[in-house]
Amino acid sequence: MTSASDHSTPPVTDHAIVDPHASSLSKQASQEALTELRSMRGTIDNIDAALVHLLAERFKATQRVGVLKAKNDFPPADPEREKAQIQRLRALAEAAHLDPEFAEKFLNFIISEVIRHHEAISEDHQRSDAS
């Protein structure tokens, strides 16, 4: 008899197996072009892994902020801080030759997730205080 854990997906790590040959272009390109494409995609895969780890660290930090806010009855959102961060990120994006509109959309998505987490932390804190 097998347990449910026998069929679970193995944890993903930085070195998770990615099929470097997975491409719908294999029949359309020369071997030289495919080799160069795989190399470029390897770089992209490494950057994607770094982004995931950076986002995880960012969310760990914002979780701590959420707990601090809840303990001190601060609101989950801080519109002035969010506005300043968006302006800062737009300037960084421009300096890095990244579309500032994209950077703003990306940060707005992150901010909305952070606020959602802070609201949940605040609700949990209020429930535990009421008990």
Tab-separated table of N, CA, C and O in Angstrom:
chain	number	residue	atom	x	y	z
A	1	MET	N	0.854	-1.179	0.000
A	1	MET	CA	0.000	0.000	0.000
A	1	MET	C	0.898	1.240	0.000
A	1	MET	O	1.851	1.313	0.751
A	2	THR	N	0.557	2.195	-0.830
A	2	THR	CA	1.350	3.411	-0.896
A	2	THR	C	0.643	4.530	-0.157
A	2	THR	O	-0.574	4.584	-0.108
A	3	SER	N	1.424	5.408	0.440
A	3	SER	CA	0.839	6.554	1.133
A	3	SER	C	0.709	7.719	0.166
A	3	SER	O	1.304	7.723	-0.907
A	4	ALA	N	-0.042	8.716	0.599
A	4	ALA	CA	-0.232	9.906	-0.242
A	4	ALA	C	1.090	10.590	-0.505
A	4	ALA	O	1.316	11.154	-1.569
A	5	SER	N	1.998	10.509	0.463
A	5	SER	CA	3.286	11.187	0.273
A	5	SER	C	4.135	10.533	-0.800
A	5	SER	O	5.027	11.153	-1.352
A	6	ASP	N	3.851	9.250	-1.109
A	6	ASP	CA	4.604	8.578	-2.166
A	6	ASP	C	4.343	9.193	-3.536
A	6	ASP	O	5.131	9.040	-4.444
A	7	HIS	N	3.209	9.874	-3.671
A	7	HIS	CA	2.824	10.426	-4.958
A	7	HIS	C	2.948	11.942	-5.002
A	7	HIS	O	2.532	12.564	-5.962
A	8	SER	N	3.505	12.524	-3.962
A	8	SER	CA	3.601	13.985	-3.938
A	8	SER	C	4.732	14.463	-4.837
A	8	SER	O	5.661	13.729	-5.140
A	9	THR	N	4.615	15.687	-5.229
A	9	THR	CA	5.632	16.302	-6.064
A	9	THR	C	6.837	16.629	-5.203
A	9	THR	O	6.680	17.150	-4.092
A	10	PRO	N	8.038	16.327	-5.664
A	10	PRO	CA	9.213	16.651	-4.850
A	10	PRO	C	9.343	18.161	-4.699
A	10	PRO	O	8.869	18.919	-5.546
A	11	PRO	N	9.943	18.606	-3.592
A	11	PRO	CA	10.089	20.047	-3.402
A	11	PRO	C	10.944	20.658	-4.500
A	11	PRO	O	11.882	20.037	-4.992
A	12	VAL	N	10.598	21.858	-4.871
A	12	VAL	CA	11.335	22.572	-5.909
A	12	VAL	C	12.483	23.317	-5.241
A	12	VAL	O	12.304	23.944	-4.210
A	13	THR	N	13.642	23.243	-5.830
A	13	THR	CA	14.808	23.963	-5.316
A	13	THR	C	15.393	24.787	-6.445
A	13	THR	O	14.918	24.754	-7.574
A	14	ASP	N	16.442	25.517	-6.119
A	14	ASP	CA	17.129	26.289	-7.153
A	14	ASP	C	17.553	25.388	-8.307
A	14	ASP	O	17.661	25.821	-9.436
A	15	HIS	N	17.804	24.154	-7.970
A	15	HIS	CA	18.355	23.230	-8.956
A	15	HIS	C	17.300	22.247	-9.450
A	15	HIS	O	17.609	21.134	-9.826
A	16	ALA	N	16.040	22.687	-9.389
A	16	ALA	CA	14.963	21.826	-9.869
A	16	ALA	C	15.233	21.444	-11.314
A	16	ALA	O	15.746	22.235	-12.095
A	17	ILE	N	14.887	20.242	-11.629
A	17	ILE	CA	15.150	19.732	-12.971
A	17	ILE	C	14.237	20.433	-13.973
A	17	ILE	O	13.028	20.454	-13.823
A	18	VAL	N	14.854	21.021	-14.955
A	18	VAL	CA	14.146	21.666	-16.050
A	18	VAL	C	14.664	21.015	-17.320
A	18	VAL	O	15.868	20.872	-17.494
A	19	ASP	N	13.763	20.610	-18.166
A	19	ASP	CA	14.192	19.994	-19.418
A	19	ASP	C	14.749	21.083	-20.335
A	19	ASP	O	13.994	21.906	-20.852
A	20	PRO	N	16.060	21.133	-20.516
A	20	PRO	CA	16.644	22.186	-21.350
A	20	PRO	C	16.270	22.061	-22.821
A	20	PRO	O	16.455	22.983	-23.604
A	21	HIS	N	15.743	20.916	-23.196
A	21	HIS	CA	15.379	20.697	-24.597
A	21	HIS	C	13.889	20.944	-24.855
A	21	HIS	O	13.435	20.769	-25.980
A	22	ALA	N	13.159	21.329	-23.800
A	22	ALA	CA	11.720	21.582	-23.958
A	22	ALA	C	11.521	22.838	-24.791
A	22	ALA	O	11.835	23.933	-24.365
A	23	SER	N	11.084	22.649	-25.988
A	23	SER	CA	10.856	23.773	-26.887
A	23	SER	C	10.043	23.301	-28.078
A	23	SER	O	10.231	22.202	-28.575
A	24	SER	N	9.180	24.167	-28.521
A	24	SER	CA	8.420	23.857	-29.734
A	24	SER	C	9.199	24.299	-30.970
A	24	SER	O	8.726	24.157	-32.084
A	25	LEU	N	10.408	24.833	-30.763
A	25	LEU	CA	11.206	25.345	-31.876
A	25	LEU	C	12.226	24.338	-32.405
A	25	LEU	O	12.927	24.629	-33.371
A	26	SER	N	12.318	23.179	-31.769
A	26	SER	CA	13.372	22.214	-32.106
A	26	SER	C	13.436	21.842	-33.584
A	26	SER	O	14.509	21.601	-34.115
A	27	LYS	N	12.300	21.798	-34.257
A	27	LYS	CA	12.288	21.373	-35.657
A	27	LYS	C	12.470	22.551	-36.610
A	27	LYS	O	12.563	22.365	-37.812
A	28	GLN	N	12.507	23.775	-36.066
A	28	GLN	CA	12.562	24.957	-36.918
A	28	GLN	C	13.918	25.651	-36.920
A	28	GLN	O	14.117	26.582	-37.686
A	29	ALA	N	14.840	25.212	-36.051
A	29	ALA	CA	16.076	25.965	-35.894
A	29	ALA	C	17.292	25.073	-36.059
A	29	ALA	O	17.226	23.856	-35.872
A	30	SER	N	18.410	25.705	-36.369
A	30	SER	CA	19.665	24.961	-36.478
A	30	SER	C	20.131	24.555	-35.077
A	30	SER	O	19.714	25.132	-34.075
A	31	GLN	N	20.992	23.575	-35.016
A	31	GLN	CA	21.534	23.115	-33.736
A	31	GLN	C	22.278	24.252	-33.038
A	31	GLN	O	22.180	24.413	-31.825
A	32	GLU	N	22.990	25.066	-33.806
A	32	GLU	CA	23.731	26.195	-33.247
A	32	GLU	C	22.782	27.207	-32.586
A	32	GLU	O	23.028	27.662	-31.470
A	33	ALA	N	21.700	27.502	-33.268
A	33	ALA	CA	20.718	28.446	-32.715
A	33	ALA	C	20.055	27.863	-31.472
A	33	ALA	O	19.837	28.580	-30.480
A	34	LEU	N	19.747	26.565	-31.493
A	34	LEU	CA	19.131	25.930	-30.323
A	34	LEU	C	20.078	25.920	-29.131
A	34	LEU	O	19.655	26.134	-27.999
A	35	THR	N	21.360	25.689	-29.380
A	35	THR	CA	22.349	25.706	-28.297
A	35	THR	C	22.424	27.094	-27.666
A	35	THR	O	22.437	27.230	-26.438
A	36	GLU	N	22.446	28.119	-28.494
A	36	GLU	CA	22.478	29.492	-27.980
A	36	GLU	C	21.183	29.811	-27.224
A	36	GLU	O	21.210	30.438	-26.157
A	37	LEU	N	20.057	29.378	-27.754
A	37	LEU	CA	18.764	29.599	-27.109
A	37	LEU	C	18.736	28.938	-25.732
A	37	LEU	O	18.298	29.544	-24.748
A	38	ARG	N	19.219	27.695	-25.642
A	38	ARG	CA	19.243	26.978	-24.356
A	38	ARG	C	20.130	27.709	-23.354
A	38	ARG	O	19.798	27.790	-22.167
A	39	SER	N	21.236	28.237	-23.811
A	39	SER	CA	22.127	28.987	-22.923
A	39	SER	C	21.429	30.240	-22.379
A	39	SER	O	21.474	30.529	-21.184
A	40	MET	N	20.778	30.966	-23.268
A	40	MET	CA	20.060	32.173	-22.850
A	40	MET	C	18.933	31.820	-21.885
A	40	MET	O	18.717	32.507	-20.891
A	41	ARG	N	18.221	30.761	-22.188
A	41	ARG	CA	17.118	30.347	-21.316
A	41	ARG	C	17.632	29.873	-19.965
A	41	ARG	O	16.964	30.052	-18.940
A	42	GLY	N	18.813	29.287	-19.938
A	42	GLY	CA	19.423	28.894	-18.661
A	42	GLY	C	19.655	30.110	-17.784
A	42	GLY	O	19.407	30.081	-16.572
A	43	THR	N	20.127	31.185	-18.401
A	43	THR	CA	20.311	32.437	-17.665
A	43	THR	C	18.974	32.949	-17.144
A	43	THR	O	18.857	33.359	-15.982
A	44	ILE	N	17.960	32.921	-17.980
A	44	ILE	CA	16.617	33.364	-17.569
A	44	ILE	C	16.108	32.506	-16.414
A	44	ILE	O	15.553	33.029	-15.435
A	45	ASP	N	16.303	31.197	-16.496
A	45	ASP	CA	15.867	30.300	-15.423
A	45	ASP	C	16.550	30.652	-14.105
A	45	ASP	O	15.921	30.640	-13.047
A	46	ASN	N	17.839	30.970	-14.155
A	46	ASN	CA	18.577	31.351	-12.951
A	46	ASN	C	18.030	32.654	-12.370
A	46	ASN	O	17.871	32.789	-11.155
A	47	ILE	N	17.736	33.611	-13.231
A	47	ILE	CA	17.179	34.883	-12.778
A	47	ILE	C	15.799	34.666	-12.163
A	47	ILE	O	15.478	35.231	-11.106
A	48	ASP	N	14.976	33.829	-12.802
A	48	ASP	CA	13.647	33.528	-12.263
A	48	ASP	C	13.757	32.924	-10.861
A	48	ASP	O	12.996	33.285	-9.952
A	49	ALA	N	14.703	32.003	-10.669
A	49	ALA	CA	14.896	31.393	-9.345
A	49	ALA	C	15.298	32.462	-8.326
A	49	ALA	O	14.779	32.485	-7.208
A	50	ALA	N	16.188	33.364	-8.731
A	50	ALA	CA	16.608	34.437	-7.823
A	50	ALA	C	15.431	35.347	-7.481
A	50	ALA	O	15.261	35.755	-6.322
A	51	LEU	N	14.596	35.658	-8.466
A	51	LEU	CA	13.420	36.498	-8.216
A	51	LEU	C	12.478	35.848	-7.206
A	51	LEU	O	11.964	36.521	-6.305
A	52	VAL	N	12.251	34.562	-7.349
A	52	VAL	CA	11.361	33.861	-6.421
A	52	VAL	C	11.927	33.932	-5.004
A	52	VAL	O	11.204	34.215	-4.044
A	53	HIS	N	13.221	33.717	-4.870
A	53	HIS	CA	13.841	33.774	-3.545
A	53	HIS	C	13.809	35.195	-2.978
A	53	HIS	O	13.555	35.375	-1.778
A	54	LEU	N	14.032	36.187	-3.809
A	54	LEU	CA	13.948	37.574	-3.353
A	54	LEU	C	12.531	37.934	-2.916
A	54	LEU	O	12.338	38.600	-1.887
A	55	LEU	N	11.548	37.511	-3.679
A	55	LEU	CA	10.158	37.762	-3.293
A	55	LEU	C	9.820	37.061	-1.981
A	55	LEU	O	9.117	37.634	-1.129
A	56	ALA	N	10.315	35.854	-1.800
A	56	ALA	CA	10.071	35.142	-0.545
A	56	ALA	C	10.656	35.918	0.631
A	56	ALA	O	10.006	36.072	1.669
A	57	GLU	N	11.867	36.425	0.474
A	57	GLU	CA	12.495	37.212	1.537
A	57	GLU	C	11.727	38.504	1.778
A	57	GLU	O	11.546	38.933	2.917
A	58	ARG	N	11.264	39.125	0.714
A	58	ARG	CA	10.494	40.366	0.857
A	58	ARG	C	9.218	40.100	1.636
A	58	ARG	O	8.848	40.867	2.532
A	59	PHE	N	8.524	39.011	1.318
A	59	PHE	CA	7.279	38.703	2.011
A	59	PHE	C	7.521	38.290	3.461
A	59	PHE	O	6.684	38.557	4.325
A	60	LYS	N	8.658	37.674	3.762
A	60	LYS	CA	8.986	37.396	5.168
A	60	LYS	C	9.121	38.709	5.935
A	60	LYS	O	8.630	38.828	7.063
A	61	ALA	N	9.772	39.688	5.328
A	61	ALA	CA	9.936	40.997	5.973
A	61	ALA	C	8.593	41.696	6.136
A	61	ALA	O	8.306	42.276	7.198
A	62	THR	N	7.760	41.650	5.111
A	62	THR	CA	6.468	42.337	5.219
A	62	THR	C	5.536	41.621	6.191
A	62	THR	O	4.673	42.268	6.793
A	63	GLN	N	5.714	40.319	6.379
A	63	GLN	CA	4.928	39.618	7.398
A	63	GLN	C	5.289	40.165	8.781
A	63	GLN	O	4.408	40.376	9.617
A	64	ARG	N	6.583	40.396	9.023
A	64	ARG	CA	7.012	40.966	10.308
A	64	ARG	C	6.417	42.365	10.489
A	64	ARG	O	5.997	42.726	11.587
A	65	VAL	N	6.387	43.150	9.405
A	65	VAL	CA	5.763	44.477	9.457
A	65	VAL	C	4.287	44.331	9.807
A	65	VAL	O	3.750	45.083	10.636
A	66	GLY	N	3.610	43.371	9.213
A	66	GLY	CA	2.195	43.154	9.487
A	66	GLY	C	1.932	42.821	10.941
A	66	GLY	O	0.958	43.316	11.533
A	67	VAL	N	2.783	42.001	11.534
A	67	VAL	CA	2.633	41.659	12.951
A	67	VAL	C	2.839	42.907	13.809
A	67	VAL	O	2.059	43.167	14.732
A	68	LEU	N	3.864	43.685	13.504
A	68	LEU	CA	4.125	44.917	14.246
A	68	LEU	C	2.937	45.883	14.137
A	68	LEU	O	2.500	46.470	15.126
A	69	LYS	N	2.415	46.020	12.931
A	69	LYS	CA	1.244	46.891	12.732
A	69	LYS	C	0.061	46.399	13.559
A	69	LYS	O	-0.622	47.199	14.205
A	70	ALA	N	-0.202	45.112	13.528
A	70	ALA	CA	-1.345	44.558	14.262
A	70	ALA	C	-1.187	44.774	15.763
A	70	ALA	O	-2.138	45.175	16.443
A	71	LYS	N	0.010	44.543	16.280
A	71	LYS	CA	0.253	44.703	17.721
A	71	LYS	C	0.091	46.150	18.166
A	71	LYS	O	-0.209	46.413	19.323
A	72	ASN	N	0.319	47.081	17.257
A	72	ASN	CA	0.244	48.499	17.586
A	72	ASN	C	-0.994	49.185	17.024
A	72	ASN	O	-1.084	50.411	17.037
A	73	ASP	N	-1.934	48.386	16.543
A	73	ASP	CA	-3.185	48.893	15.978
A	73	ASP	C	-2.963	49.910	14.860
A	73	ASP	O	-3.705	50.876	14.716
A	74	PHE	N	-1.937	49.662	14.050
A	74	PHE	CA	-1.717	50.479	12.854
A	74	PHE	C	-2.596	49.909	11.738
A	74	PHE	O	-2.854	48.703	11.709
A	75	PRO	N	-3.025	50.730	10.803
A	75	PRO	CA	-3.822	50.201	9.686
A	75	PRO	C	-2.959	49.318	8.780
A	75	PRO	O	-1.742	49.524	8.677
A	76	PRO	N	-3.576	48.329	8.135
A	76	PRO	CA	-2.823	47.434	7.245
A	76	PRO	C	-2.170	48.156	6.067
A	76	PRO	O	-1.101	47.758	5.609
A	77	ALA	N	-2.788	49.216	5.575
A	77	ALA	CA	-2.256	49.944	4.419
A	77	ALA	C	-1.671	51.281	4.882
A	77	ALA	O	-2.102	51.856	5.877
A	78	ASP	N	-0.687	51.752	4.145
A	78	ASP	CA	-0.068	53.056	4.414
A	78	ASP	C	0.059	53.773	3.069
A	78	ASP	O	1.092	53.697	2.396
A	79	PRO	N	-1.005	54.449	2.641
A	79	PRO	CA	-1.034	55.046	1.298
A	79	PRO	C	0.137	55.986	0.992
A	79	PRO	O	0.634	55.984	-0.135
A	80	GLU	N	0.597	56.757	1.961
A	80	GLU	CA	1.733	57.666	1.707
A	80	GLU	C	3.001	56.872	1.418
A	80	GLU	O	3.766	57.215	0.517
A	81	ARG	N	3.239	55.826	2.189
A	81	ARG	CA	4.410	54.961	1.970
A	81	ARG	C	4.308	54.291	0.598
A	81	ARG	O	5.276	54.221	-0.149
A	82	GLU	N	3.121	53.796	0.264
A	82	GLU	CA	2.922	53.119	-1.016
A	82	GLU	C	3.185	54.075	-2.177
A	82	GLU	O	3.873	53.711	-3.147
A	83	LYS	N	2.685	55.298	-2.068
A	83	LYS	CA	2.900	56.302	-3.114
A	83	LYS	C	4.392	56.592	-3.282
A	83	LYS	O	4.912	56.637	-4.401
A	84	ALA	N	5.087	56.762	-2.159
A	84	ALA	CA	6.531	57.034	-2.213
A	84	ALA	C	7.292	55.860	-2.821
A	84	ALA	O	8.222	56.053	-3.612
A	85	GLN	N	6.898	54.633	-2.474
A	85	GLN	CA	7.564	53.451	-3.013
A	85	GLN	C	7.349	53.328	-4.518
A	85	GLN	O	8.261	52.955	-5.255
A	86	ILE	N	6.148	53.652	-4.967
A	86	ILE	CA	5.870	53.592	-6.406
A	86	ILE	C	6.724	54.617	-7.147
A	86	ILE	O	7.332	54.303	-8.177
A	87	GLN	N	6.807	55.835	-6.628
A	87	GLN	CA	7.649	56.859	-7.259
A	87	GLN	C	9.113	56.412	-7.291
A	87	GLN	O	9.798	56.566	-8.298
A	88	ARG	N	9.572	55.854	-6.170
A	88	ARG	CA	10.959	55.368	-6.079
A	88	ARG	C	11.212	54.254	-7.095
A	88	ARG	O	12.217	54.259	-7.805
A	89	LEU	N	10.288	53.300	-7.180
A	89	LEU	CA	10.477	52.177	-8.093
A	89	LEU	C	10.420	52.626	-9.550
A	89	LEU	O	11.171	52.123	-10.386
A	90	ARG	N	9.560	53.585	-9.858
A	90	ARG	CA	9.507	54.113	-11.225
A	90	ARG	C	10.848	54.742	-11.594
A	90	ARG	O	11.346	54.546	-12.705
A	91	ALA	N	11.444	55.504	-10.671
A	91	ALA	CA	12.746	56.132	-10.934
A	91	ALA	C	13.828	55.072	-11.116
A	91	ALA	O	14.668	55.178	-12.022
A	92	LEU	N	13.809	54.041	-10.263
A	92	LEU	CA	14.780	52.950	-10.412
A	92	LEU	C	14.608	52.251	-11.756
A	92	LEU	O	15.592	51.912	-12.419
A	93	ALA	N	13.354	52.032	-12.155
A	93	ALA	CA	13.083	51.372	-13.428
A	93	ALA	C	13.617	52.199	-14.586
A	93	ALA	O	14.250	51.660	-15.498
A	94	GLU	N	13.352	53.492	-14.554
A	94	GLU	CA	13.856	54.360	-15.627
A	94	GLU	C	15.375	54.295	-15.705
A	94	GLU	O	15.937	54.173	-16.796
A	95	ALA	N	16.040	54.358	-14.557
A	95	ALA	CA	17.505	54.304	-14.531
A	95	ALA	C	18.029	52.969	-15.062
A	95	ALA	O	19.108	52.915	-15.646
A	96	ALA	N	17.247	51.916	-14.868
A	96	ALA	CA	17.651	50.579	-15.324
A	96	ALA	C	17.155	50.262	-16.729
A	96	ALA	O	17.329	49.140	-17.209
A	97	HIS	N	16.526	51.233	-17.383
A	97	HIS	CA	15.972	51.042	-18.732
A	97	HIS	C	14.890	49.972	-18.758
A	97	HIS	O	14.790	49.180	-19.696
A	98	LEU	N	14.072	49.975	-17.698
A	98	LEU	CA	12.915	49.100	-17.602
A	98	LEU	C	11.678	49.986	-17.680
A	98	LEU	O	11.673	51.093	-17.134
A	99	ASP	N	10.671	49.532	-18.349
A	99	ASP	CA	9.438	50.296	-18.498
A	99	ASP	C	8.870	50.644	-17.117
A	99	ASP	O	8.494	49.750	-16.357
A	100	PRO	N	8.797	51.941	-16.768
A	100	PRO	CA	8.279	52.331	-15.456
A	100	PRO	C	6.825	51.919	-15.234
A	100	PRO	O	6.417	51.647	-14.104
A	101	GLU	N	6.035	51.862	-16.308
A	101	GLU	CA	4.646	51.412	-16.179
A	101	GLU	C	4.601	49.952	-15.724
A	101	GLU	O	3.803	49.588	-14.865
A	102	PHE	N	5.467	49.133	-16.312
A	102	PHE	CA	5.545	47.733	-15.899
A	102	PHE	C	5.976	47.641	-14.444
A	102	PHE	O	5.389	46.886	-13.660
A	103	ALA	N	6.996	48.400	-14.072
A	103	ALA	CA	7.495	48.373	-12.692
A	103	ALA	C	6.395	48.778	-11.712
A	103	ALA	O	6.238	48.161	-10.652
A	104	GLU	N	5.620	49.788	-12.078
A	104	GLU	CA	4.531	50.233	-11.207
A	104	GLU	C	3.460	49.154	-11.069
A	104	GLU	O	2.964	48.883	-9.971
A	105	LYS	N	3.094	48.531	-12.172
A	105	LYS	CA	2.095	47.452	-12.118
A	105	LYS	C	2.595	46.304	-11.239
A	105	LYS	O	1.836	45.741	-10.441
A	106	PHE	N	3.856	45.972	-11.380
A	106	PHE	CA	4.452	44.896	-10.594
A	106	PHE	C	4.410	45.251	-9.109
A	106	PHE	O	3.984	44.440	-8.282
A	107	LEU	N	4.831	46.468	-8.761
A	107	LEU	CA	4.820	46.866	-7.359
A	107	LEU	C	3.391	46.951	-6.829
A	107	LEU	O	3.132	46.556	-5.685
A	108	ASN	N	2.455	47.449	-7.620
A	108	ASN	CA	1.067	47.505	-7.172
A	108	ASN	C	0.529	46.110	-6.859
A	108	ASN	O	-0.223	45.930	-5.896
A	109	PHE	N	0.907	45.131	-7.668
A	109	PHE	CA	0.494	43.755	-7.398
A	109	PHE	C	1.063	43.282	-6.061
A	109	PHE	O	0.358	42.713	-5.229
A	110	ILE	N	2.350	43.544	-5.843
A	110	ILE	CA	2.991	43.144	-4.591
A	110	ILE	C	2.339	43.858	-3.411
A	110	ILE	O	2.024	43.237	-2.392
A	111	ILE	N	2.125	45.167	-3.542
A	111	ILE	CA	1.505	45.938	-2.464
A	111	ILE	C	0.127	45.381	-2.128
A	111	ILE	O	-0.227	45.238	-0.953
A	112	SER	N	-0.661	45.043	-3.133
A	112	SER	CA	-2.002	44.512	-2.855
A	112	SER	C	-1.923	43.191	-2.096
A	112	SER	O	-2.734	42.931	-1.198
A	113	GLU	N	-0.939	42.359	-2.415
A	113	GLU	CA	-0.749	41.104	-1.689
A	113	GLU	C	-0.307	41.378	-0.254
A	113	GLU	O	-0.779	40.728	0.684
A	114	VAL	N	0.594	42.320	-0.079
A	114	VAL	CA	1.073	42.665	1.265
A	114	VAL	C	-0.089	43.173	2.114
A	114	VAL	O	-0.262	42.754	3.269
A	115	ILE	N	-0.899	44.057	1.557
A	115	ILE	CA	-2.049	44.587	2.303
A	115	ILE	C	-3.009	43.470	2.668
A	115	ILE	O	-3.517	43.398	3.800
A	116	ARG	N	-3.239	42.564	1.735
A	116	ARG	CA	-4.116	41.416	2.018
A	116	ARG	C	-3.564	40.605	3.192
A	116	ARG	O	-4.301	40.226	4.101
A	117	HIS	N	-2.259	40.367	3.199
A	117	HIS	CA	-1.629	39.639	4.307
A	117	HIS	C	-1.749	40.429	5.607
A	117	HIS	O	-2.038	39.850	6.663
A	118	HIS	N	-1.519	41.746	5.541
A	118	HIS	CA	-1.592	42.575	6.745
A	118	HIS	C	-3.015	42.597	7.309
A	118	HIS	O	-3.195	42.578	8.533
A	119	GLU	N	-4.000	42.615	6.439
A	119	GLU	CA	-5.395	42.571	6.897
A	119	GLU	C	-5.672	41.252	7.619
A	119	GLU	O	-6.321	41.238	8.679
A	120	ALA	N	-5.178	40.163	7.079
A	120	ALA	CA	-5.384	38.849	7.707
A	120	ALA	C	-4.668	38.784	9.056
A	120	ALA	O	-5.227	38.263	10.032
A	121	ILE	N	-3.464	39.302	9.120
A	121	ILE	CA	-2.719	39.321	10.386
A	121	ILE	C	-3.472	40.159	11.419
A	121	ILE	O	-3.613	39.765	12.580
A	122	SER	N	-3.969	41.311	10.989
A	122	SER	CA	-4.715	42.192	11.882
A	122	SER	C	-5.979	41.501	12.403
A	122	SER	O	-6.292	41.560	13.598
A	123	GLU	N	-6.703	40.829	11.514
A	123	GLU	CA	-7.912	40.108	11.924
A	123	GLU	C	-7.574	38.999	12.911
A	123	GLU	O	-8.267	38.823	13.922
A	124	ASP	N	-6.509	38.256	12.652
A	124	ASP	CA	-6.087	37.194	13.573
A	124	ASP	C	-5.720	37.783	14.928
A	124	ASP	O	-6.070	37.238	15.976
A	125	HIS	N	-5.026	38.898	14.914
A	125	HIS	CA	-4.603	39.552	16.162
A	125	HIS	C	-5.832	40.023	16.951
A	125	HIS	O	-5.906	39.843	18.162
A	126	GLN	N	-6.809	40.608	16.250
A	126	GLN	CA	-8.033	41.081	16.913
A	126	GLN	C	-8.807	39.907	17.518
A	126	GLN	O	-9.346	40.014	18.616
A	127	ARG	N	-8.863	38.796	16.783
A	127	ARG	CA	-9.566	37.611	17.307
A	127	ARG	C	-8.875	37.073	18.559
A	127	ARG	O	-9.528	36.697	19.514
A	128	SER	N	-7.542	37.046	18.536
A	128	SER	CA	-6.824	36.509	19.697
A	128	SER	C	-6.940	37.463	20.889
A	128	SER	O	-6.968	37.019	22.031
A	129	ASP	N	-7.053	38.770	20.656
A	129	ASP	CA	-7.257	39.732	21.743
A	129	ASP	C	-8.650	39.606	22.330
A	129	ASP	O	-8.854	39.822	23.531
A	130	ALA	N	-9.620	39.238	21.490
A	130	ALA	CA	-11.007	39.111	21.943
A	130	ALA	C	-11.216	37.841	22.760
A	130	ALA	O	-12.173	37.743	23.520
A	131	SER	N	-10.331	36.883	22.597
A	131	SER	CA	-10.470	35.590	23.313
A	131	SER	C	-10.071	35.698	24.765
A	131	SER	O	-9.356	36.430	25.230
